[in-house]
Structure formats: structure tokens, C-alpha cells
PDB file of C-alpha atoms in Angstrom:
ATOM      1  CA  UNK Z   1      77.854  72.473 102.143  1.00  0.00           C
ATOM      2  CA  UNK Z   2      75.747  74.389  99.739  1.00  0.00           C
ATOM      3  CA  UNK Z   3      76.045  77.930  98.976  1.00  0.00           C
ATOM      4  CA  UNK Z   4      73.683  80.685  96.997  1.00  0.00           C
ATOM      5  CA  UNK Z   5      75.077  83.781  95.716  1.00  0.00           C
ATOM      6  CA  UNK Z   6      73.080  87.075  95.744  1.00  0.00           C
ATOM      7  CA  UNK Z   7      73.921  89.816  94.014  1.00  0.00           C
ATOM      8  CA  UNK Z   8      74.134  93.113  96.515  1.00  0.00           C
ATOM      9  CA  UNK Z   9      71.997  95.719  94.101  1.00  0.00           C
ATOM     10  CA  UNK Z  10      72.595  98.198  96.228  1.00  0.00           C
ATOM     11  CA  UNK Z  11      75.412  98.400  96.520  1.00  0.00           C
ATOM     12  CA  UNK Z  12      76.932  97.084  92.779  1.00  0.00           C
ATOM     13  CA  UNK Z  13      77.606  99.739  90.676  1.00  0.00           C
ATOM     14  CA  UNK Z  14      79.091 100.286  87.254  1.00  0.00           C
ATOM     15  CA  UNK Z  15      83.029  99.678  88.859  1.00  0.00           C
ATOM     16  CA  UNK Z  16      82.295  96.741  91.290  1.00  0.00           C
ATOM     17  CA  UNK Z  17      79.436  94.372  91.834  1.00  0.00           C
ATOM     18  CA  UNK Z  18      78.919  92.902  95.132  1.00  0.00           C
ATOM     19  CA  UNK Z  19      77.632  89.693  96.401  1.00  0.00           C
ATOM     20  CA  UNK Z  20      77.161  87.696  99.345  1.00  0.00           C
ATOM     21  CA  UNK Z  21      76.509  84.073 100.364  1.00  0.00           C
ATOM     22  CA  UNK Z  22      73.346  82.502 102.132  1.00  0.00           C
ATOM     23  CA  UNK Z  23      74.867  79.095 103.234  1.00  0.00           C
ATOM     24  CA  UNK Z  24      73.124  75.844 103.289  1.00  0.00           C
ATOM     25  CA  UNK Z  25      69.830  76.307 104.803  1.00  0.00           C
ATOM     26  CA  UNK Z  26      70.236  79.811 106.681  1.00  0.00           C
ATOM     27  CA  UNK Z  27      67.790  82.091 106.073  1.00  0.00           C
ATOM     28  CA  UNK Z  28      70.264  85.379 106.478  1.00  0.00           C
ATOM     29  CA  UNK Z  29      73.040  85.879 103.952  1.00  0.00           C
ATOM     30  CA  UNK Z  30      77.070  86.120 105.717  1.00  0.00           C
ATOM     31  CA  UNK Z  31      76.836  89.570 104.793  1.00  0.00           C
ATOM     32  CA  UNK Z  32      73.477  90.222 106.994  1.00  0.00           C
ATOM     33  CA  UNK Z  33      75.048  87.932 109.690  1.00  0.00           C
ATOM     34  CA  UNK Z  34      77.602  90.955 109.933  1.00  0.00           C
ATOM     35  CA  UNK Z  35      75.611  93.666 109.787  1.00  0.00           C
ATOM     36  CA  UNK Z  36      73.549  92.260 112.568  1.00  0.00           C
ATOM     37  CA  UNK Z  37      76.103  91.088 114.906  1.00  0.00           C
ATOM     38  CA  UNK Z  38      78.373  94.626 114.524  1.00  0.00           C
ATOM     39  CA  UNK Z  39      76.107  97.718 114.399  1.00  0.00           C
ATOM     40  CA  UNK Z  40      75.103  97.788 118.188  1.00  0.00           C
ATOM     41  CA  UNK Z  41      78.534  98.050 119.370  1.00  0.00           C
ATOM     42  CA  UNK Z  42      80.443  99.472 116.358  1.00  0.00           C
ATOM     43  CA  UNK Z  43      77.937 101.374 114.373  1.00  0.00           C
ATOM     44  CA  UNK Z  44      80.283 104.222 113.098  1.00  0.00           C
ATOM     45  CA  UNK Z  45      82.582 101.265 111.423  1.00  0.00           C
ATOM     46  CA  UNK Z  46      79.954  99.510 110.018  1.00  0.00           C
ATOM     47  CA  UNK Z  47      78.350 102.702 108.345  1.00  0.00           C
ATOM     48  CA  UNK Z  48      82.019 103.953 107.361  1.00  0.00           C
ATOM     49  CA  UNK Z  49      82.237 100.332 105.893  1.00  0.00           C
ATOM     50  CA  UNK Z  50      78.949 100.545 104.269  1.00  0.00           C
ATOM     51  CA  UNK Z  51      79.741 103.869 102.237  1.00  0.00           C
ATOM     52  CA  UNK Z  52      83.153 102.758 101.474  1.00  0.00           C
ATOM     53  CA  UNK Z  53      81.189  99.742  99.255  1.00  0.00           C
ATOM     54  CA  UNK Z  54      79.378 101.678  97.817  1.00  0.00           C
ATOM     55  CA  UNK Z  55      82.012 103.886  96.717  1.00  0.00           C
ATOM     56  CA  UNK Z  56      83.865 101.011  95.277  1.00  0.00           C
ATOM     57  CA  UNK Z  57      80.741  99.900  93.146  1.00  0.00           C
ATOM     58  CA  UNK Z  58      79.843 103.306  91.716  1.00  0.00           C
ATOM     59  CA  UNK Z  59      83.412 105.059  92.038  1.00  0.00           C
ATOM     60  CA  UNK Z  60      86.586 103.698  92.457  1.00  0.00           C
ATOM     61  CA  UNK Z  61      86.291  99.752  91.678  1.00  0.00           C
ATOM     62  CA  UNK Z  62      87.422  96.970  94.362  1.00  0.00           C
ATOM     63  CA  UNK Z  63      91.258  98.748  94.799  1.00  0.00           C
ATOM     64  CA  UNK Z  64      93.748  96.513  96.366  1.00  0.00           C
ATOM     65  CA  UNK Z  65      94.754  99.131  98.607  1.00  0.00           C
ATOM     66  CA  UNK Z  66      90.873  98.796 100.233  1.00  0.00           C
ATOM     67  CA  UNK Z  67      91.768  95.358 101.309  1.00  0.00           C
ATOM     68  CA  UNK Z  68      94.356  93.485 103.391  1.00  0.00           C
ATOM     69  CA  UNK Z  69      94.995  90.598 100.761  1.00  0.00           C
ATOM     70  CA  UNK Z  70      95.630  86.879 101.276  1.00  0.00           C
ATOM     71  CA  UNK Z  71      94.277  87.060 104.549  1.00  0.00           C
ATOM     72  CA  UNK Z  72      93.293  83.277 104.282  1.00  0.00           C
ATOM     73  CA  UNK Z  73      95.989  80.849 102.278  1.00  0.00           C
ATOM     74  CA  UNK Z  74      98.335  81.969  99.457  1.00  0.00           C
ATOM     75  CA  UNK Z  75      95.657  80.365  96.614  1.00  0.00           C
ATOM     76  CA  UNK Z  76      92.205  81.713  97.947  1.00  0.00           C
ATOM     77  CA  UNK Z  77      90.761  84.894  97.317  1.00  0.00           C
ATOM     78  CA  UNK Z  78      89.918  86.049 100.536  1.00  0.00           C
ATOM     79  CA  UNK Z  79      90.836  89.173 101.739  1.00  0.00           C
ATOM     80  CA  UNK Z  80      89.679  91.717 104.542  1.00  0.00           C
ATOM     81  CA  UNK Z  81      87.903  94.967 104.286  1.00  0.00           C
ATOM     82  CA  UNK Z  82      88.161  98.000 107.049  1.00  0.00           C
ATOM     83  CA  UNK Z  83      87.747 101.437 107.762  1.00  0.00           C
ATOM     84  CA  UNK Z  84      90.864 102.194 108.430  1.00  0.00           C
ATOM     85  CA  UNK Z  85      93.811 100.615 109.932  1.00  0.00           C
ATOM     86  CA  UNK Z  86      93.395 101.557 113.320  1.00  0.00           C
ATOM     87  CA  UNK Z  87      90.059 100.692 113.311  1.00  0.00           C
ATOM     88  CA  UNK Z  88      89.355  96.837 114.440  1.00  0.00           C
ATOM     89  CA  UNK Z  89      86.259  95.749 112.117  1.00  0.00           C
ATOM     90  CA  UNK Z  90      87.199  93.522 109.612  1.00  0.00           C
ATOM     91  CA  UNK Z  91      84.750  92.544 107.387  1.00  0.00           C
ATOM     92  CA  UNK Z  92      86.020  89.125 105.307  1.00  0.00           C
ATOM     93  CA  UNK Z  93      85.505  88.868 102.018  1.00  0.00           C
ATOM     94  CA  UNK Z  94      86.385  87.147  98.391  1.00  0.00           C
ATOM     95  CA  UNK Z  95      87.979  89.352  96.219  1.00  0.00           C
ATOM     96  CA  UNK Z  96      88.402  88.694  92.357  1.00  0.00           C
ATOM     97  CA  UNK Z  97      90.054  91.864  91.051  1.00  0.00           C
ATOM     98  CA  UNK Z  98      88.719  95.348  91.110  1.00  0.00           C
ATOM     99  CA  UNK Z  99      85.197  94.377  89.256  1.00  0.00           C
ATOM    100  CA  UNK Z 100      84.104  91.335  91.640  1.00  0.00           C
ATOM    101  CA  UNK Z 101      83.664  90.879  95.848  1.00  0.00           C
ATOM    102  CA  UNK Z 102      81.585  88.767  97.865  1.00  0.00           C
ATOM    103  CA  UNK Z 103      80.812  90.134 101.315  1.00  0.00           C
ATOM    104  CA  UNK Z 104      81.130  87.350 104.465  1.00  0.00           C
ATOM    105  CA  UNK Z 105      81.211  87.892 107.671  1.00  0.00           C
ATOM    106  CA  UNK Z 106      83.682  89.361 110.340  1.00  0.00           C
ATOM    107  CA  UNK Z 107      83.702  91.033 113.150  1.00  0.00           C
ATOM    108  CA  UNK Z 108      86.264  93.072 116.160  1.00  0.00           C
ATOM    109  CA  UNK Z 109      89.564  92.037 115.580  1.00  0.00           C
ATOM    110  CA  UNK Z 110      91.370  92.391 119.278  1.00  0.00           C
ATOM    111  CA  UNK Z 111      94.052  89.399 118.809  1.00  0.00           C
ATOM    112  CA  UNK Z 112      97.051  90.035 116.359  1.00  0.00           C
ATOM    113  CA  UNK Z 113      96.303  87.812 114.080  1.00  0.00           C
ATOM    114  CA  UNK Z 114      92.663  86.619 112.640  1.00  0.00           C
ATOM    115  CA  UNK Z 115      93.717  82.877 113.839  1.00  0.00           C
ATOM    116  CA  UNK Z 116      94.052  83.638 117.304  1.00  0.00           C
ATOM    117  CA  UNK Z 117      90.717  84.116 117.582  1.00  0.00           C
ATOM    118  CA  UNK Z 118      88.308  81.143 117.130  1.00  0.00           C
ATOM    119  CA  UNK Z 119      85.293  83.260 115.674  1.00  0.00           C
ATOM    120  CA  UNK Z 120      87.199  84.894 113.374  1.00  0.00           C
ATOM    121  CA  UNK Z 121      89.156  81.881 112.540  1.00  0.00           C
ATOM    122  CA  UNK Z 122      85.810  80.297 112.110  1.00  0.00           C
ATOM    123  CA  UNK Z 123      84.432  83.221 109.488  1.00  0.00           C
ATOM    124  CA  UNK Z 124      87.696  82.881 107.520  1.00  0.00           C
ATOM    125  CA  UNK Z 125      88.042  79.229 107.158  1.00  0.00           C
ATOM    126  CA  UNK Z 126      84.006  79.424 106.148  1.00  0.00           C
ATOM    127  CA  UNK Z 127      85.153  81.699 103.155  1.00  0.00           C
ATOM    128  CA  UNK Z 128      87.912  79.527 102.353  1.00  0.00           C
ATOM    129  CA  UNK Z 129      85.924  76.826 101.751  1.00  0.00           C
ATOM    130  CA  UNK Z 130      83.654  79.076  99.361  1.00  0.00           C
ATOM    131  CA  UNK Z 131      86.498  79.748  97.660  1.00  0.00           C
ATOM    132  CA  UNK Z 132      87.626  76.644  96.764  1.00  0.00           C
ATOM    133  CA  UNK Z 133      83.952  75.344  95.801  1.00  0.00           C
ATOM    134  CA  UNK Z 134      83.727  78.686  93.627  1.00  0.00           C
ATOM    135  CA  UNK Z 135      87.403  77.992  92.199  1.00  0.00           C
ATOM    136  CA  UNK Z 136      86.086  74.114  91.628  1.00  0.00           C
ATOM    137  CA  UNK Z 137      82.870  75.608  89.693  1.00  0.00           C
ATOM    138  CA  UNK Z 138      85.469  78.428  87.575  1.00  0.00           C
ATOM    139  CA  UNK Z 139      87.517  75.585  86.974  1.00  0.00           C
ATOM    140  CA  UNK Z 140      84.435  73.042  85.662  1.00  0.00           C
ATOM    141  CA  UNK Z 141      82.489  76.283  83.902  1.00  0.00           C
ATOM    142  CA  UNK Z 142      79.701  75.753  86.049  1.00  0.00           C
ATOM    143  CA  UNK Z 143      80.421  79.325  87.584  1.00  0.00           C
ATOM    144  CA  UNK Z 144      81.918  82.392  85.361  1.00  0.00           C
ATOM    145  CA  UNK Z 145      82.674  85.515  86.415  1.00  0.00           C
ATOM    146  CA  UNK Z 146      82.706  87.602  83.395  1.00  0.00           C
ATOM    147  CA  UNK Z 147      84.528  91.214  82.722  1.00  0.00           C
ATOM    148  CA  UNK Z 148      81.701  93.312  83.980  1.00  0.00           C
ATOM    149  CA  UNK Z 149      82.158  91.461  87.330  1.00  0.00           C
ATOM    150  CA  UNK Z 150      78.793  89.840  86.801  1.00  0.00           C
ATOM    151  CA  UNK Z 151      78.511  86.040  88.513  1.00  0.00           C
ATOM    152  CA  UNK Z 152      76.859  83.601  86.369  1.00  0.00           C
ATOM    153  CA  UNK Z 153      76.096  80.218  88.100  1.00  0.00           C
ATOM    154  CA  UNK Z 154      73.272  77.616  89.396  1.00  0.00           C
ATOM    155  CA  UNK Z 155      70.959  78.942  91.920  1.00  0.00           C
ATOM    156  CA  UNK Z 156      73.317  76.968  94.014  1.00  0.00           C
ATOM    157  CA  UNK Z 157      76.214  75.727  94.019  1.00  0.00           C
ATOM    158  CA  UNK Z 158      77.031  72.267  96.226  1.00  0.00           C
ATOM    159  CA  UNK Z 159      80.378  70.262  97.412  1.00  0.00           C
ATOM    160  CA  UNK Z 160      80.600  66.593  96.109  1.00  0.00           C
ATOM    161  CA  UNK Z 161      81.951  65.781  98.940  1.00  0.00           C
ATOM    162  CA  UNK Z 162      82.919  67.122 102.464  1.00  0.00           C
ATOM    163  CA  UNK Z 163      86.721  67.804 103.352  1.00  0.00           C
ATOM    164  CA  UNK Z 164      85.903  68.811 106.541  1.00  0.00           C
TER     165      UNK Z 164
END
């Protein structure tokens, strides 16, 4: 797997910056993937969602109390974003502290939990894997995220190998 980061100017802001992942070959970024498959059907959410980012990047920084934490294992940084509670859009994402995010992918969540349903199963275990390549690159200094929340790193960033 190969992934690219891209920065989300419009959204970054002097609290938060915001990125997303274009995997391997796709031409559309995780983060378009979302916006594409969800504002038909839940258009309201995904506009609620949409302000609520940019809040965090100009106003408020990525709060933990935006996010349902260690959504995927206890060591990644993946975390889901929503309206509100009630609502059921969940939009995955990585979360390094309040200055950092990268946007995934997500979508209705109608089971209890995320695992009980194989697409959003799928869209989590995706991010997980980013993780852990982006913890592999902190780890070898071939990716830093520094204290603005700025991302530096290659263009992109490959596995050695596939675990999967």
C-alpha cells in the first residue's frame, strides 16, 4: 500500500490542520470518498460535519470531546468524528492531539458497534493500517509532525511489506 497526504487548506486553520489520504493509485482522496458517498442521503450531517472542521482549524483546535477516541485498537490514532451523538455519521479519522487530524472515510452507523458492519469495518481497518505506516515513518523520521500540526514527509509514503 502507498499513501499521499494532502493538506485540507480549507479547512486548516491556525488551531488544527487537516489532512487526508489519496491511497495507492485512486484518484479521490478518503476524505472525498466520504463526501461523495454521504451528502445525497445525509446532507444536513455532512454540512454540520463540515463546519464543525472548520471550527476546529480556525477556533477551538481538534478537542477530545469532538471525537469518540480509540475507536480502532488501544495503540492507533484513530478516532471518529460526528455531529452529535444521536446522529449516525461517523466520519473516521487519525487524530494526533488538538493541532493534527487526517480525514478518512465513514459513513451511517446503524449496527452498535463499527465492527458489525463490514463497510465500516473495512474504512477503519484501512486507517489502521495508515496509522501504523505513519507511526513506522514517526518512528524512522521519515514523517514529523511538528508543533504547529504541520506534516512533513515524502510525497508518499509506502509499506515494505504487506501484513495483510
Amino acid at each position: 500500500m502507498k499513501i499521499s497526504l494532502i493538506k485540507l487548506d480549507q479547512f486548516s486553520g491556525r488551531r488544527t490542520n487537516f489532512y487526508t489520504v489519496a491511497v495507492d493509485d485512486d484518484d479521490k482522496s478518503l476524505f472525498q470518498h466520504f463526501i461523495e458517498s454521504n451528502l445525497e442521503q445525509h446532507g444536513t450531517e455532512v454540512r454540520n460535519l463540515l463546519m464543525r472542521i472548520k471550527t476546529m482549524g480556525d477556533v477551538t483546535g481538534a478537542r477530545e470531546q469532538f471525537f469518540k477516541l480509540r475507536e480502532g485498537k488501544a495503540d492507533d490514532a484513530v478516532a471518529a468524528l460526528y455531529d452529535i451523538p444521536s446522529k449516525k455519521l461517523r466520519l473516521y479519522c487519525l487524530r494526533y492531539g488538538n493541532c493534527t487530524v487526517i480525514l478518512g472515510d465513514g459513513g451511517p452507523k446503524t449496527t452498535r458497534t463499527y465492527n458489525e458492519d463490514e463497510n465500516l469495518d473495512g474504512k477503519v481497518r484501512l486507517l489502521q493500517r495508515i496509522s501504523k505506516l505513519l507511526d513506522n515513518g514517526i518512528r524512522n523520521r521519515d514523517v514529523r509532525i511538528n508543533e504547529d500540526g504541520t506534516i512533513d514527509c515524502d510525497d508518499e509514503i509506502t509499506d515494505e511489506y504487506e501484513d495483510d
